[in-house]
């Protein structure tokens, strides 16, 4: 099974014609579900904007508003940014262009780039303006005189948009680019809800390993959340979990009951670090214990590629310090290795104490998480530095778990290179919950 009854109801409501009446009794009868299940799904559909309750009328299916991406600008916002005057097409000003086309080319070349959903930025070229409108592309006319009567008449007949800006094309594009940049900067952190997949493929708790094989073959994926009939997350099942088991075995017998889970408001940068360090390929997104989406490590990497021009996005000091360090697979203990960069040194050109403590403390934390899936809060850290560590030095940091109880743990940590031990520390931490 790939969809719960709750999700089936939501999909059914979404497929109804705009204006259709939606009621608990109607849903319960059509989908053969209890009225309680139907009521909960209708309330969620209302929260999602699929339906609206109108007094003395009832609950109606309405046209949902498309969620905007971080960088989306509506045509109305574009007009305000470029101090433009809207000539026609006021009803379409809520649309968000998916690309901006500058008509600084021959008509035969321009035609290749014009597509529905774009916005054409053009000067006083009547031929280019007409061509864009005929391809259902709104116009932003920069500088110079306004459009001809022929252009305005065509735009009105096609219900298209014409915006006139007093600035030239270069200034207009600069103003739009600046607005997009400011919007990205204004959003201090890229959050999980910005990149999560909402229609995640799932398995119910009644599913068998045979169901896993069917879903894996259908989707091409091998990792799926497992949920109950209330959409509560129970665990995650992967190809490793089902290997060697019979097809009739229940998924709940082999799934991982303690996966890494995240919330919609968690910063992507922080979660990506945990996914990389702890080897998680996917992480369910929960709200009040219920599955609302899923992210994969691939989603995270693609998100970072999209915001490469914003290197400050969501970066904390800890993340910057750790960015050049990676695992040492062959080590007996949890070990990370990386280079001390100019960013990490003090006024004397050697690694600052704060940087070394951050690296060592994080190594201890990762060791605990990787082996026991436990969170911890550092209570005490004793630090001993034997030799200065100049910039450019490649160091290894090993964490050895000495004592782990239900409430506390002691971890010994060493910083060393080919010449020997450079620093040593003892970390005492208070244990947290399993994750």
mmCIF file of C-alpha atoms in Angstrom, residues 57-389:
data_model
loop_
_atom_site.group_PDB
_atom_site.id
_atom_site.type_symbol
_atom_site.label_atom_id
_atom_site.label_comp_id
_atom_site.label_asym_id
_atom_site.label_seq_id
_atom_site.Cartn_x
_atom_site.Cartn_y
_atom_site.Cartn_z
ATOM 1 C CA UNK A 57 -23.608 27.599 2.066
ATOM 2 C CA UNK A 58 -21.411 24.759 3.270
ATOM 3 C CA UNK A 59 -17.883 23.570 2.454
ATOM 4 C CA UNK A 60 -16.836 24.121 -1.152
ATOM 5 C CA UNK A 61 -13.858 22.982 -3.219
ATOM 6 C CA UNK A 62 -11.922 26.114 -4.133
ATOM 7 C CA UNK A 63 -8.911 26.828 -6.294
ATOM 8 C CA UNK A 64 -5.872 26.547 -4.059
ATOM 9 C CA UNK A 65 -3.178 29.160 -4.141
ATOM 10 C CA UNK A 66 0.094 27.821 -5.511
ATOM 11 C CA UNK A 67 2.868 27.953 -2.970
ATOM 12 C CA UNK A 68 5.518 30.476 -3.856
ATOM 13 C CA UNK A 69 9.173 29.626 -3.928
ATOM 14 C CA UNK A 70 11.666 31.818 -2.104
ATOM 15 C CA UNK A 71 12.751 33.627 -5.256
ATOM 16 C CA UNK A 72 9.283 34.084 -6.831
ATOM 17 C CA UNK A 73 8.114 37.593 -7.692
ATOM 18 C CA UNK A 74 4.577 38.315 -8.877
ATOM 19 C CA UNK A 75 4.007 40.593 -11.851
ATOM 20 C CA UNK A 76 2.509 43.090 -9.382
ATOM 21 C CA UNK A 77 5.741 43.042 -7.353
ATOM 22 C CA UNK A 78 7.825 43.421 -10.523
ATOM 23 C CA UNK A 79 5.762 46.484 -11.459
ATOM 24 C CA UNK A 80 6.382 48.018 -8.047
ATOM 25 C CA UNK A 81 10.117 47.243 -8.165
ATOM 26 C CA UNK A 82 10.636 48.977 -11.518
ATOM 27 C CA UNK A 83 8.192 51.794 -10.622
ATOM 28 C CA UNK A 84 6.078 50.688 -13.547
ATOM 29 C CA UNK A 85 2.604 51.538 -14.796
ATOM 30 C CA UNK A 86 0.253 48.635 -15.567
ATOM 31 C CA UNK A 87 -1.481 49.301 -18.899
ATOM 32 C CA UNK A 88 -3.617 46.156 -19.020
ATOM 33 C CA UNK A 89 -3.942 42.620 -17.612
ATOM 34 C CA UNK A 90 -4.624 43.587 -13.997
ATOM 35 C CA UNK A 91 -6.297 40.223 -13.306
ATOM 36 C CA UNK A 92 -3.050 38.363 -14.058
ATOM 37 C CA UNK A 93 -0.776 40.389 -11.783
ATOM 38 C CA UNK A 94 -0.676 37.600 -9.178
ATOM 39 C CA UNK A 95 1.181 35.314 -11.626
ATOM 40 C CA UNK A 96 4.876 34.622 -11.003
ATOM 41 C CA UNK A 97 7.094 34.584 -14.119
ATOM 42 C CA UNK A 98 9.393 31.562 -14.182
ATOM 43 C CA UNK A 99 12.032 33.382 -16.220
ATOM 44 C CA UNK A 100 12.926 36.840 -17.531
ATOM 45 C CA UNK A 101 13.740 37.268 -21.213
ATOM 46 C CA UNK A 102 15.553 40.359 -22.526
ATOM 47 C CA UNK A 103 14.535 40.998 -26.126
ATOM 48 C CA UNK A 104 17.982 42.116 -27.299
ATOM 49 C CA UNK A 105 18.159 39.810 -30.329
ATOM 50 C CA UNK A 106 16.734 39.201 -33.778
ATOM 51 C CA UNK A 107 13.096 38.077 -33.958
ATOM 52 C CA UNK A 108 13.987 34.609 -35.248
ATOM 53 C CA UNK A 109 16.280 34.118 -32.255
ATOM 54 C CA UNK A 110 13.839 35.668 -29.768
ATOM 55 C CA UNK A 111 11.099 33.249 -30.839
ATOM 56 C CA UNK A 112 13.147 30.303 -29.514
ATOM 57 C CA UNK A 113 13.153 31.716 -25.981
ATOM 58 C CA UNK A 114 9.550 32.890 -25.695
ATOM 59 C CA UNK A 115 7.499 30.451 -23.653
ATOM 60 C CA UNK A 116 4.376 30.663 -21.534
ATOM 61 C CA UNK A 117 5.132 31.713 -17.973
ATOM 62 C CA UNK A 118 8.032 34.022 -18.877
ATOM 63 C CA UNK A 119 8.210 37.846 -18.785
ATOM 64 C CA UNK A 120 9.695 39.673 -21.777
ATOM 65 C CA UNK A 121 11.705 42.821 -21.021
ATOM 66 C CA UNK A 122 11.772 44.881 -24.205
ATOM 67 C CA UNK A 123 12.396 48.438 -25.357
ATOM 68 C CA UNK A 124 10.447 50.325 -28.063
ATOM 69 C CA UNK A 125 10.474 47.417 -30.527
ATOM 70 C CA UNK A 126 6.915 46.940 -31.719
ATOM 71 C CA UNK A 127 7.771 43.778 -33.662
ATOM 72 C CA UNK A 128 9.277 42.107 -30.572
ATOM 73 C CA UNK A 129 6.349 43.232 -28.403
ATOM 74 C CA UNK A 130 3.810 41.707 -30.800
ATOM 75 C CA UNK A 131 5.797 38.479 -31.071
ATOM 76 C CA UNK A 132 5.920 38.092 -27.275
ATOM 77 C CA UNK A 133 2.195 38.707 -26.877
ATOM 78 C CA UNK A 134 1.356 36.177 -29.597
ATOM 79 C CA UNK A 135 3.326 33.625 -27.546
ATOM 80 C CA UNK A 136 1.272 34.524 -24.430
ATOM 81 C CA UNK A 137 4.274 36.213 -22.775
ATOM 82 C CA UNK A 138 3.568 39.385 -20.712
ATOM 83 C CA UNK A 139 5.562 42.544 -21.496
ATOM 84 C CA UNK A 140 7.722 44.818 -19.375
ATOM 85 C CA UNK A 141 8.456 47.761 -21.675
ATOM 86 C CA UNK A 142 11.506 49.731 -20.594
ATOM 87 C CA UNK A 143 12.241 53.419 -21.267
ATOM 88 C CA UNK A 144 11.110 55.427 -24.257
ATOM 89 C CA UNK A 145 7.517 55.871 -25.435
ATOM 90 C CA UNK A 146 4.698 53.523 -24.509
ATOM 91 C CA UNK A 147 3.298 50.745 -26.696
ATOM 92 C CA UNK A 148 1.351 51.427 -29.881
ATOM 93 C CA UNK A 149 -2.427 51.061 -30.059
ATOM 94 C CA UNK A 150 -1.928 47.843 -32.018
ATOM 95 C CA UNK A 151 0.145 46.330 -29.178
ATOM 96 C CA UNK A 152 -2.317 47.401 -26.475
ATOM 97 C CA UNK A 153 -5.280 46.086 -28.467
ATOM 98 C CA UNK A 154 -3.602 42.696 -28.953
ATOM 99 C CA UNK A 155 -2.690 42.469 -25.262
ATOM 100 C CA UNK A 156 -6.270 43.247 -24.200
ATOM 101 C CA UNK A 157 -7.712 40.693 -26.612
ATOM 102 C CA UNK A 158 -5.374 38.031 -25.186
ATOM 103 C CA UNK A 159 -5.875 39.159 -21.569
ATOM 104 C CA UNK A 160 -2.109 39.668 -21.294
ATOM 105 C CA UNK A 161 -0.102 42.077 -19.156
ATOM 106 C CA UNK A 162 1.788 45.188 -20.205
ATOM 107 C CA UNK A 163 3.925 47.074 -17.677
ATOM 108 C CA UNK A 164 5.753 50.276 -18.624
ATOM 109 C CA UNK A 165 8.857 51.373 -16.683
ATOM 110 C CA UNK A 166 10.559 54.780 -17.077
ATOM 111 C CA UNK A 167 13.997 53.153 -16.735
ATOM 112 C CA UNK A 168 16.111 51.628 -19.502
ATOM 113 C CA UNK A 169 16.534 47.875 -19.905
ATOM 114 C CA UNK A 170 19.855 47.684 -18.042
ATOM 115 C CA UNK A 171 18.499 49.573 -15.006
ATOM 116 C CA UNK A 172 15.285 47.525 -15.002
ATOM 117 C CA UNK A 173 17.120 44.200 -14.998
ATOM 118 C CA UNK A 174 19.494 45.471 -12.296
ATOM 119 C CA UNK A 175 16.538 46.485 -10.113
ATOM 120 C CA UNK A 176 14.883 43.060 -10.527
ATOM 121 C CA UNK A 177 18.125 41.183 -9.811
ATOM 122 C CA UNK A 178 18.679 43.287 -6.710
ATOM 123 C CA UNK A 179 15.152 42.549 -5.484
ATOM 124 C CA UNK A 180 15.682 38.798 -5.933
ATOM 125 C CA UNK A 181 19.016 38.996 -4.115
ATOM 126 C CA UNK A 182 17.502 40.991 -1.235
ATOM 127 C CA UNK A 183 14.678 38.483 -0.936
ATOM 128 C CA UNK A 184 17.134 35.616 -0.565
ATOM 129 C CA UNK A 185 19.223 37.574 1.923
ATOM 130 C CA UNK A 186 16.101 38.562 3.823
ATOM 131 C CA UNK A 187 15.289 34.914 4.355
ATOM 132 C CA UNK A 188 17.978 34.277 6.950
ATOM 133 C CA UNK A 189 17.879 30.492 6.732
ATOM 134 C CA UNK A 190 16.902 27.963 4.122
ATOM 135 C CA UNK A 191 14.466 25.760 6.013
ATOM 136 C CA UNK A 192 13.418 22.143 5.609
ATOM 137 C CA UNK A 193 9.918 23.190 4.484
ATOM 138 C CA UNK A 194 11.520 24.990 1.521
ATOM 139 C CA UNK A 195 12.903 21.766 0.030
ATOM 140 C CA UNK A 196 10.879 18.883 1.457
ATOM 141 C CA UNK A 197 8.872 16.529 -0.761
ATOM 142 C CA UNK A 198 5.290 16.590 0.489
ATOM 143 C CA UNK A 199 3.837 13.635 -1.418
ATOM 144 C CA UNK A 200 6.281 11.089 -0.025
ATOM 145 C CA UNK A 201 5.825 7.427 -0.926
ATOM 146 C CA UNK A 202 5.122 5.479 2.245
ATOM 147 C CA UNK A 203 4.296 2.025 3.547
ATOM 148 C CA UNK A 204 1.626 1.371 6.148
ATOM 149 C CA UNK A 205 2.282 -0.702 9.247
ATOM 150 C CA UNK A 206 0.242 -3.554 7.771
ATOM 151 C CA UNK A 207 2.559 -3.809 4.737
ATOM 152 C CA UNK A 208 4.874 -6.744 4.126
ATOM 153 C CA UNK A 209 8.305 -6.985 2.593
ATOM 154 C CA UNK A 210 6.527 -8.056 -0.570
ATOM 155 C CA UNK A 211 4.819 -4.633 -0.594
ATOM 156 C CA UNK A 212 8.246 -3.029 -0.191
ATOM 157 C CA UNK A 213 9.492 -4.822 -3.312
ATOM 158 C CA UNK A 214 6.456 -3.684 -5.310
ATOM 159 C CA UNK A 215 6.816 -0.055 -4.232
ATOM 160 C CA UNK A 216 10.564 -0.112 -4.809
ATOM 161 C CA UNK A 217 10.114 -1.469 -8.322
ATOM 162 C CA UNK A 218 7.413 1.098 -9.082
ATOM 163 C CA UNK A 219 9.280 4.167 -7.777
ATOM 164 C CA UNK A 220 12.940 3.226 -8.210
ATOM 165 C CA UNK A 221 13.567 4.075 -4.543
ATOM 166 C CA UNK A 222 14.579 1.791 -1.710
ATOM 167 C CA UNK A 223 13.946 3.845 1.445
ATOM 168 C CA UNK A 224 10.404 4.505 2.686
ATOM 169 C CA UNK A 225 8.793 5.839 5.871
ATOM 170 C CA UNK A 226 6.433 3.478 7.677
ATOM 171 C CA UNK A 227 3.260 5.025 9.130
ATOM 172 C CA UNK A 228 0.074 3.997 10.913
ATOM 173 C CA UNK A 229 -3.478 4.828 9.834
ATOM 174 C CA UNK A 230 -3.252 8.193 11.613
ATOM 175 C CA UNK A 231 -0.162 9.168 9.588
ATOM 176 C CA UNK A 232 2.107 8.862 12.636
ATOM 177 C CA UNK A 233 5.666 7.867 11.780
ATOM 178 C CA UNK A 234 6.682 4.441 13.058
ATOM 179 C CA UNK A 235 10.080 4.041 11.398
ATOM 180 C CA UNK A 236 11.971 3.766 8.116
ATOM 181 C CA UNK A 237 12.644 0.663 6.038
ATOM 182 C CA UNK A 238 15.532 0.302 3.586
ATOM 183 C CA UNK A 239 16.971 -2.359 1.287
ATOM 184 C CA UNK A 240 19.434 -3.325 4.026
ATOM 185 C CA UNK A 241 16.563 -3.983 6.454
ATOM 186 C CA UNK A 242 14.658 -6.316 4.099
ATOM 187 C CA UNK A 243 17.684 -8.228 2.775
ATOM 188 C CA UNK A 244 17.338 -11.979 3.336
ATOM 189 C CA UNK A 245 13.806 -11.758 4.755
ATOM 190 C CA UNK A 246 10.717 -13.495 3.346
ATOM 191 C CA UNK A 247 8.142 -11.527 1.381
ATOM 192 C CA UNK A 248 5.405 -12.306 3.947
ATOM 193 C CA UNK A 249 7.345 -10.765 6.854
ATOM 194 C CA UNK A 250 5.756 -7.576 8.206
ATOM 195 C CA UNK A 251 7.650 -4.351 7.569
ATOM 196 C CA UNK A 252 7.350 -3.432 11.260
ATOM 197 C CA UNK A 253 9.524 -6.450 12.154
ATOM 198 C CA UNK A 254 12.558 -5.218 10.227
ATOM 199 C CA UNK A 255 12.239 -1.402 10.060
ATOM 200 C CA UNK A 256 14.479 1.055 11.895
ATOM 201 C CA UNK A 257 12.360 2.501 14.699
ATOM 202 C CA UNK A 258 14.749 5.367 15.490
ATOM 203 C CA UNK A 259 15.409 7.232 12.240
ATOM 204 C CA UNK A 260 16.695 10.769 12.024
ATOM 205 C CA UNK A 261 13.615 13.017 11.960
ATOM 206 C CA UNK A 262 13.381 16.739 11.285
ATOM 207 C CA UNK A 263 10.850 19.547 11.603
ATOM 208 C CA UNK A 264 9.640 21.921 8.907
ATOM 209 C CA UNK A 265 11.382 24.882 10.593
ATOM 210 C CA UNK A 266 14.793 23.212 10.986
ATOM 211 C CA UNK A 267 17.633 24.909 9.037
ATOM 212 C CA UNK A 268 18.854 22.864 6.077
ATOM 213 C CA UNK A 269 22.514 23.567 6.815
ATOM 214 C CA UNK A 270 22.331 22.047 10.295
ATOM 215 C CA UNK A 271 20.342 19.000 9.151
ATOM 216 C CA UNK A 272 22.665 18.397 6.199
ATOM 217 C CA UNK A 273 25.602 18.190 8.587
ATOM 218 C CA UNK A 274 23.826 15.557 10.691
ATOM 219 C CA UNK A 275 22.813 13.559 7.608
ATOM 220 C CA UNK A 276 26.381 13.506 6.290
ATOM 221 C CA UNK A 277 28.064 12.753 9.612
ATOM 222 C CA UNK A 278 25.611 10.033 10.624
ATOM 223 C CA UNK A 279 25.108 8.460 7.210
ATOM 224 C CA UNK A 280 21.381 9.153 6.746
ATOM 225 C CA UNK A 281 20.151 9.223 3.144
ATOM 226 C CA UNK A 282 16.618 10.377 3.975
ATOM 227 C CA UNK A 283 14.898 12.071 6.902
ATOM 228 C CA UNK A 284 11.121 12.171 7.507
ATOM 229 C CA UNK A 285 9.647 15.607 8.249
ATOM 230 C CA UNK A 286 7.282 15.519 11.227
ATOM 231 C CA UNK A 287 4.717 17.867 12.709
ATOM 232 C CA UNK A 288 3.203 16.769 16.023
ATOM 233 C CA UNK A 289 4.501 13.267 15.331
ATOM 234 C CA UNK A 290 2.736 13.025 11.959
ATOM 235 C CA UNK A 291 4.563 12.640 8.648
ATOM 236 C CA UNK A 292 4.157 15.758 6.484
ATOM 237 C CA UNK A 293 7.032 15.211 4.062
ATOM 238 C CA UNK A 294 10.495 13.828 3.510
ATOM 239 C CA UNK A 295 13.903 15.113 2.495
ATOM 240 C CA UNK A 296 16.800 13.222 0.982
ATOM 241 C CA UNK A 297 20.497 13.997 0.984
ATOM 242 C CA UNK A 298 20.113 14.581 -2.759
ATOM 243 C CA UNK A 299 17.457 17.242 -2.076
ATOM 244 C CA UNK A 300 19.858 18.980 0.299
ATOM 245 C CA UNK A 301 22.731 18.946 -2.187
ATOM 246 C CA UNK A 302 20.518 20.331 -4.946
ATOM 247 C CA UNK A 303 19.294 23.083 -2.627
ATOM 248 C CA UNK A 304 22.872 24.100 -1.888
ATOM 249 C CA UNK A 305 23.650 24.169 -5.610
ATOM 250 C CA UNK A 306 20.773 26.599 -6.115
ATOM 251 C CA UNK A 307 22.053 28.998 -3.467
ATOM 252 C CA UNK A 308 25.767 28.837 -4.218
ATOM 253 C CA UNK A 309 25.725 32.590 -4.793
ATOM 254 C CA UNK A 310 24.669 32.946 -1.157
ATOM 255 C CA UNK A 311 27.522 31.260 0.780
ATOM 256 C CA UNK A 312 26.364 32.902 3.991
ATOM 257 C CA UNK A 313 23.021 31.084 3.805
ATOM 258 C CA UNK A 314 22.406 29.357 7.109
ATOM 259 C CA UNK A 315 26.082 28.954 7.903
ATOM 260 C CA UNK A 316 26.988 28.896 11.585
ATOM 261 C CA UNK A 317 30.506 29.228 12.982
ATOM 262 C CA UNK A 318 30.551 25.493 13.784
ATOM 263 C CA UNK A 319 29.568 24.601 10.215
ATOM 264 C CA UNK A 320 32.252 26.842 8.744
ATOM 265 C CA UNK A 321 34.918 25.317 11.004
ATOM 266 C CA UNK A 322 33.849 21.753 10.118
ATOM 267 C CA UNK A 323 33.331 22.321 6.388
ATOM 268 C CA UNK A 324 36.754 20.979 5.396
ATOM 269 C CA UNK A 325 36.721 17.856 7.583
ATOM 270 C CA UNK A 326 35.650 14.315 6.659
ATOM 271 C CA UNK A 327 35.637 10.779 8.045
ATOM 272 C CA UNK A 328 38.640 8.492 8.258
ATOM 273 C CA UNK A 329 37.058 5.131 7.482
ATOM 274 C CA UNK A 330 39.930 2.854 8.493
ATOM 275 C CA UNK A 331 40.372 4.307 11.979
ATOM 276 C CA UNK A 332 39.727 2.200 15.074
ATOM 277 C CA UNK A 333 37.913 5.090 16.767
ATOM 278 C CA UNK A 334 35.656 7.787 15.366
ATOM 279 C CA UNK A 335 38.133 9.999 13.489
ATOM 280 C CA UNK A 336 37.748 13.063 11.303
ATOM 281 C CA UNK A 337 40.526 14.644 9.275
ATOM 282 C CA UNK A 338 40.971 18.045 7.686
ATOM 283 C CA UNK A 339 43.201 21.065 7.226
ATOM 284 C CA UNK A 340 43.632 24.025 9.553
ATOM 285 C CA UNK A 341 42.843 26.996 7.314
ATOM 286 C CA UNK A 342 43.564 30.720 7.600
ATOM 287 C CA UNK A 343 40.000 31.164 8.819
ATOM 288 C CA UNK A 344 40.830 29.154 11.973
ATOM 289 C CA UNK A 345 44.059 30.827 13.135
ATOM 290 C CA UNK A 346 44.760 33.472 15.755
ATOM 291 C CA UNK A 347 47.011 36.520 15.413
ATOM 292 C CA UNK A 348 50.079 34.278 15.754
ATOM 293 C CA UNK A 349 49.156 32.132 12.731
ATOM 294 C CA UNK A 350 48.256 28.954 14.631
ATOM 295 C CA UNK A 351 44.875 27.335 15.272
ATOM 296 C CA UNK A 352 42.978 29.189 17.987
ATOM 297 C CA UNK A 353 41.926 27.346 21.123
ATOM 298 C CA UNK A 354 38.275 27.987 20.314
ATOM 299 C CA UNK A 355 38.595 26.279 16.922
ATOM 300 C CA UNK A 356 40.369 23.248 18.348
ATOM 301 C CA UNK A 357 37.799 22.868 21.131
ATOM 302 C CA UNK A 358 34.967 23.137 18.585
ATOM 303 C CA UNK A 359 36.524 20.424 16.421
ATOM 304 C CA UNK A 360 37.217 18.133 19.359
ATOM 305 C CA UNK A 361 33.833 18.643 20.985
ATOM 306 C CA UNK A 362 32.066 17.913 17.681
ATOM 307 C CA UNK A 363 34.110 14.747 17.151
ATOM 308 C CA UNK A 364 32.982 13.529 20.567
ATOM 309 C CA UNK A 365 29.380 14.379 19.845
ATOM 310 C CA UNK A 366 29.487 12.557 16.479
ATOM 311 C CA UNK A 367 31.058 9.471 18.070
ATOM 312 C CA UNK A 368 28.214 9.272 20.556
ATOM 313 C CA UNK A 369 25.533 9.830 17.954
ATOM 314 C CA UNK A 370 27.004 7.358 15.495
ATOM 315 C CA UNK A 371 27.327 4.504 17.946
ATOM 316 C CA UNK A 372 24.333 4.973 20.248
ATOM 317 C CA UNK A 373 22.038 7.414 18.377
ATOM 318 C CA UNK A 374 22.049 9.588 21.492
ATOM 319 C CA UNK A 375 22.011 13.336 21.908
ATOM 320 C CA UNK A 376 24.283 14.882 24.504
ATOM 321 C CA UNK A 377 24.911 18.245 26.144
ATOM 322 C CA UNK A 378 28.529 19.042 26.971
ATOM 323 C CA UNK A 379 28.871 19.735 30.697
ATOM 324 C CA UNK A 380 32.647 20.010 30.969
ATOM 325 C CA UNK A 381 35.579 20.080 28.565
ATOM 326 C CA UNK A 382 39.217 19.902 29.703
ATOM 327 C CA UNK A 383 41.647 21.044 27.018
ATOM 328 C CA UNK A 384 45.437 20.550 26.854
ATOM 329 C CA UNK A 385 47.503 21.891 23.957
ATOM 330 C CA UNK A 386 51.021 20.505 23.591
ATOM 331 C CA UNK A 387 52.138 22.182 20.381
ATOM 332 C CA UNK A 388 50.885 25.096 18.262
ATOM 333 C CA UNK A 389 49.063 23.990 15.092
#
